[in-house]
Short mmCIF file of C-alpha atoms in Angstrom, two decimals:
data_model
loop_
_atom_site.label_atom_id
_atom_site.label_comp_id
_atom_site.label_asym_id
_atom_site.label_seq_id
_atom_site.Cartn_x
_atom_site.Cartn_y
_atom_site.Cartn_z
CA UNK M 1 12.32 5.44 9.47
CA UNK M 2 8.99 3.85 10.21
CA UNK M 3 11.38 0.54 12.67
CA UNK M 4 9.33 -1.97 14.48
CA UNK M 5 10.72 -3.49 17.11
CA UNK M 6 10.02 -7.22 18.32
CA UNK M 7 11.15 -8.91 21.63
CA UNK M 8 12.17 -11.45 22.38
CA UNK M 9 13.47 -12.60 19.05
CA UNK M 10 13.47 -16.17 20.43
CA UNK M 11 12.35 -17.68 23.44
CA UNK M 12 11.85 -21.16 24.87
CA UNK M 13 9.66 -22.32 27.48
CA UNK M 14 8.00 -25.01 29.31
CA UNK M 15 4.26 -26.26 28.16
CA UNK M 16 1.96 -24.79 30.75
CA UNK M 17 3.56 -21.58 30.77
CA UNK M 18 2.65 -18.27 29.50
CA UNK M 19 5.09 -15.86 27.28
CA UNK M 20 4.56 -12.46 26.25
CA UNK M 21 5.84 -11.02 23.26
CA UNK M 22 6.62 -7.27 22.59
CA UNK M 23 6.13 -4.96 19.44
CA UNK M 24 6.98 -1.41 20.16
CA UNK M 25 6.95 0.64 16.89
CA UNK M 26 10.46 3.03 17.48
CA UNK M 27 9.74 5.98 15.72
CA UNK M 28 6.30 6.28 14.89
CA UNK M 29 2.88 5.90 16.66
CA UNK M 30 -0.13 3.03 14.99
CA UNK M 31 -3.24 2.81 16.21
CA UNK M 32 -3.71 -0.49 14.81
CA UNK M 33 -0.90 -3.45 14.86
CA UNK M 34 -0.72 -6.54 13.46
CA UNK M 35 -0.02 -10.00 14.56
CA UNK M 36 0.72 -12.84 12.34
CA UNK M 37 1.81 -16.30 13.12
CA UNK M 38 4.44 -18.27 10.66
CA UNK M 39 5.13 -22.04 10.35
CA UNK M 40 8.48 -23.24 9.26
CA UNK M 41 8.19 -23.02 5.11
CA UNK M 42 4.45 -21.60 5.25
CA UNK M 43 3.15 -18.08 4.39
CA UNK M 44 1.99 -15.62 6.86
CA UNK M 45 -1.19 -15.97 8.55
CA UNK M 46 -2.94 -12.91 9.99
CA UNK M 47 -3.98 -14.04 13.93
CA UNK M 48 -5.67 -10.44 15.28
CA UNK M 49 -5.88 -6.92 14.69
CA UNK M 50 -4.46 -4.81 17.79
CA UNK M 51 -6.22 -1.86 18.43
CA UNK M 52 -5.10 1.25 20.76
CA UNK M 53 -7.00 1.51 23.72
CA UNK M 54 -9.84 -1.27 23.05
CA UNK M 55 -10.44 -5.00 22.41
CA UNK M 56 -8.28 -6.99 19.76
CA UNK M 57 -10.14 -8.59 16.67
CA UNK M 58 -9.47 -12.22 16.41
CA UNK M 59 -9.28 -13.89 12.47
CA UNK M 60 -11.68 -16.80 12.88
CA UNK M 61 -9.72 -20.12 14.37
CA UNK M 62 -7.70 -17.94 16.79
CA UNK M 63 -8.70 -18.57 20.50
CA UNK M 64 -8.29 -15.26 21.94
CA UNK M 65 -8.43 -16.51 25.44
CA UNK M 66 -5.04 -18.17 24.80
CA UNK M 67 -3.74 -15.29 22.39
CA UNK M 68 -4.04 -12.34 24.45
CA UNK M 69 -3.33 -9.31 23.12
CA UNK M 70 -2.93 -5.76 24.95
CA UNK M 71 -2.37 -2.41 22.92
CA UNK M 72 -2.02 -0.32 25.51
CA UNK M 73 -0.09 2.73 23.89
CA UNK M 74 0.60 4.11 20.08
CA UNK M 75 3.50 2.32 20.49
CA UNK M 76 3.18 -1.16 21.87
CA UNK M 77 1.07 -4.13 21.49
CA UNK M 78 2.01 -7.05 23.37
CA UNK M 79 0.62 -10.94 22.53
CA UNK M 80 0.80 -13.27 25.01
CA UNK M 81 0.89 -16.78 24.62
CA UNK M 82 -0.63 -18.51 27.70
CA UNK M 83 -0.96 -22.46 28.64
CA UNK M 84 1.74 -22.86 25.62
CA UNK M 85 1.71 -26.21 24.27
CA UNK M 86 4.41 -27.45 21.78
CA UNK M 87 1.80 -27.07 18.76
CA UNK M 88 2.12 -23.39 19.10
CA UNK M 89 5.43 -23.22 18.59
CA UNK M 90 5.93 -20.88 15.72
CA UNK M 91 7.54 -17.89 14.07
CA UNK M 92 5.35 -14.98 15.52
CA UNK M 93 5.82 -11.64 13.66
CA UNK M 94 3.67 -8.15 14.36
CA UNK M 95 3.38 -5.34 11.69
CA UNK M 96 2.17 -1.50 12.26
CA UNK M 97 1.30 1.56 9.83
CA UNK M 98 2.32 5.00 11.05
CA UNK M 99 -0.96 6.70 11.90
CA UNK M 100 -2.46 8.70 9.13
CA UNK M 101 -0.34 7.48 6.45
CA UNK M 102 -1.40 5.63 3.52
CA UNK M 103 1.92 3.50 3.55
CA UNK M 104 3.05 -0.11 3.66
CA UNK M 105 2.39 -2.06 6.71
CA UNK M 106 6.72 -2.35 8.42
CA UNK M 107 6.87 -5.65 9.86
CA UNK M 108 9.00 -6.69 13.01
CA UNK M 109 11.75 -9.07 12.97
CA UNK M 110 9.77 -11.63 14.46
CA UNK M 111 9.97 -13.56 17.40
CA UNK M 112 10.49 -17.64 16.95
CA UNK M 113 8.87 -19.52 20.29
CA UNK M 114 9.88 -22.77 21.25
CA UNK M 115 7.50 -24.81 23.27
CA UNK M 116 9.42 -27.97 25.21
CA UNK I 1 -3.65 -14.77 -1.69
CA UNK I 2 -3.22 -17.75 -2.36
CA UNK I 3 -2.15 -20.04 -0.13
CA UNK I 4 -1.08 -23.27 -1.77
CA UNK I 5 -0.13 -25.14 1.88
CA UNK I 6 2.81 -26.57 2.93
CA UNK I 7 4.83 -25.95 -0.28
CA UNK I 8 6.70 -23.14 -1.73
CA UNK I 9 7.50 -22.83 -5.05
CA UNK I 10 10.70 -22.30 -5.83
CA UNK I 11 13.19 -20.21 -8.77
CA UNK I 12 16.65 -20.78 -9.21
CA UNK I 13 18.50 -18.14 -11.08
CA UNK I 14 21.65 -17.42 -12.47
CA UNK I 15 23.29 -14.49 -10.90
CA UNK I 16 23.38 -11.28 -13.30
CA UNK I 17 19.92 -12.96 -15.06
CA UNK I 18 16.45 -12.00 -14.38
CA UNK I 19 14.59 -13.03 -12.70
CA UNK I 20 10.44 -12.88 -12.95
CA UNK I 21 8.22 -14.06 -9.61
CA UNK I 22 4.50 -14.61 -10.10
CA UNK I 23 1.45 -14.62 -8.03
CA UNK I 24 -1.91 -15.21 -8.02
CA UNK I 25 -4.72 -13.64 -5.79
CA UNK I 26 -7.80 -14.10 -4.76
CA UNK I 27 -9.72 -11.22 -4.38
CA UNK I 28 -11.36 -8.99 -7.42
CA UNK I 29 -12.07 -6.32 -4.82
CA UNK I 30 -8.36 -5.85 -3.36
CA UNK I 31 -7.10 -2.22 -3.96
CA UNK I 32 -3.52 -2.50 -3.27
CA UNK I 33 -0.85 -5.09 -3.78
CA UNK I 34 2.44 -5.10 -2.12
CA UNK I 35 5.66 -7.22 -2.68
CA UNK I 36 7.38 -8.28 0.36
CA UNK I 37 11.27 -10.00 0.73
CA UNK I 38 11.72 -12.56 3.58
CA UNK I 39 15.02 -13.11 4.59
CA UNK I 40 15.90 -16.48 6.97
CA UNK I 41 14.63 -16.11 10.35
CA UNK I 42 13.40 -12.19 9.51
CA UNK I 43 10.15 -10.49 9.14
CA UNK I 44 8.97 -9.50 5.88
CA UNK I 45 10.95 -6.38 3.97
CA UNK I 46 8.78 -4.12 2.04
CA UNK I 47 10.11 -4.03 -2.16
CA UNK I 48 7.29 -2.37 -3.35
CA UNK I 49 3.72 -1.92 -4.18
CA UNK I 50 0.97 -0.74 -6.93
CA UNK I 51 -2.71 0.21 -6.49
CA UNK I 52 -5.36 -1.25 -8.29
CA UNK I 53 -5.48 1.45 -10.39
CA UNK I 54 -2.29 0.98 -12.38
CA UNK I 55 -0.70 -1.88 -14.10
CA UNK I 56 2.64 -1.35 -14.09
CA UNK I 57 5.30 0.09 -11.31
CA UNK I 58 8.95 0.47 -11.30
CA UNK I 59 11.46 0.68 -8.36
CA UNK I 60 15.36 0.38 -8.24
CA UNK I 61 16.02 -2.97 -9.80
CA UNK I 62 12.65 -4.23 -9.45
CA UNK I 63 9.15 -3.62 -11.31
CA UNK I 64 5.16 -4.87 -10.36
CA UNK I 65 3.26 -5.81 -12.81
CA UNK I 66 -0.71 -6.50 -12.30
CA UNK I 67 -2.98 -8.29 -14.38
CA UNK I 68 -6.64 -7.32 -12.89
CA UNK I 69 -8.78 -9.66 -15.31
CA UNK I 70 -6.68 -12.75 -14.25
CA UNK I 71 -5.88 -11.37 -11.04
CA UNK I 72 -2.05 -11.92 -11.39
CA UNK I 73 0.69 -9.67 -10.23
CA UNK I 74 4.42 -10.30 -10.70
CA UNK I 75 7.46 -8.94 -9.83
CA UNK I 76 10.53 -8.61 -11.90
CA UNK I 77 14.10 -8.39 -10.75
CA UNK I 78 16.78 -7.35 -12.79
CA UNK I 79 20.28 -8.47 -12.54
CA UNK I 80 19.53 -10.52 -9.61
CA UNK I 81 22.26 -10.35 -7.33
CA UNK I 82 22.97 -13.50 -4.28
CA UNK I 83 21.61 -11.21 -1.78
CA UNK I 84 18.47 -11.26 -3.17
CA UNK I 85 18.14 -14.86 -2.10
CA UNK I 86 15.16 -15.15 0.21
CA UNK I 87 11.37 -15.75 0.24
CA UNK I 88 9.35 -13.36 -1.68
CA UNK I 89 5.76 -12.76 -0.62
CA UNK I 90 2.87 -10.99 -2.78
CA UNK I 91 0.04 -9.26 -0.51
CA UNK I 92 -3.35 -8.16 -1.59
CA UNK I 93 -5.12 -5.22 0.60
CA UNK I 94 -8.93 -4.87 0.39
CA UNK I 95 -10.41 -1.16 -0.37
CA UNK I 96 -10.63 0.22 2.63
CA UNK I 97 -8.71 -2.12 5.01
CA UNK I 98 -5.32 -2.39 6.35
CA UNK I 99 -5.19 -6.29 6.80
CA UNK I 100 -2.74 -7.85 4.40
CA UNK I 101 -3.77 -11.42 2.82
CA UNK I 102 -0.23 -13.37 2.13
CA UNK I 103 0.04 -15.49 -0.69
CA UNK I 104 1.95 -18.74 -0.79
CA UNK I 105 5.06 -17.42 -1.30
CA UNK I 106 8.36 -18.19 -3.94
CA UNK I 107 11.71 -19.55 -2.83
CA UNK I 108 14.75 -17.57 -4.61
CA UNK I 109 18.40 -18.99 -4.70
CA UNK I 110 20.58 -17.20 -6.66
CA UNK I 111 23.31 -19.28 -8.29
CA UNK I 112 26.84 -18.21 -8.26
#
């Protein structure tokens, strides 16, 4: 139990464009989701807090106007990368905790963007 | 955590040995520790975790130990087989908070 789902798993695209990425937790609702942000042979860094039904809370550095993030039901939070330049290329990887339980955060498979 | 940069520190081990991954953390006041695996182009795996409130936890193959008065946690694997080649990850969890701080992270290759 307790699957979360990412898509794409990889995606390229243009600078100048926007991409949005999915996390849908399969079997379980979360209030609150995750996103973190990976470079290649680097640790996780924690980029927002995605809460159901209100605002996301940015971890300072992140510009939220170009990491938008939408939590829109108990089981999906999208992020969406807009203007994408090549620097934000980047493994991008969202986590949930079944609401109510005091258990491990589950972790997506990530999603690895490519910025030409 | 701590995050030591661009570098991971690696561990090379003999297949069938053990092997013994170690981690430092930052904060005094985090309540809960986890251990996660990271396979090659994967998220993070949960292994398995310990509150602050014990020292010692065991799991199939694998056991957490924390250190609170040098704020050091390690995780032991026994018999360490080639699958469990990947990244490992230690994360600390303030009291009362769900955000996960990620340290560095160790590089595992298991030798035939």
């Amino acid at each position: 139990g307790a699957v979360v789902s990412q898509h794409p798993s990889w995606v390229i695209c243009k600078s100048g464009t926007s991409v949005k990425i999915e996390c849908r937790s399969l079997d379980f609702q979360a209030t609150t989701m995750f996103w973190y942000r990976q470079f290649p042979k680097q640790s996780l860094m924690l980029m927002a807090t995605s809460n159901e039904g209100s605002k996301a809370t940015y971890e300072q550095g992140v510009e939220k106007d170009k990491f938008l993030i939408n939590h829109a039901s108990l089981t999906l939070s999208t992020l969406t990368v807009t203007s994408a330049h090549p620097e934000d290329s980047s493994f991008y990887i969202c986590s949930a905790r079944p609401r109510g339980e005091d258990s491990p955060l589950h972790f997506g498979n990530g999603t690895r963007l490519t910025v030409t | 955590g701590e995050n030591v940069g661009l570098h991971l520190p690696t561990l090379s081990v003999q297949e069938g040995d053990n092997s013994i991954i170690n981690c430092a953390y930052s904060n005094s006041a985090s309540d809960y520790f986890i251990w996660y695996k990271q396979e090659s182009g994967k998220g993070p795996q949960f292994i398995i975790d310990i509150r602050s409130n014990m020292d010692k936890r065991q799991g199939q193959r694998v056991t957490v130990l924390l250190n609170k008065t040098v704020k050091h946690l390690s995780l032991q694997i026994a018999a360490t087989q080639p699958g469990d080649s990947a990244v490992y990850f230690c994360a600390e969890v303030p009291l009362n908070d769900y955000k996960l701080s990620f340290g560095a992270g160790t590089t595992v290759t298991v030798r035939a």
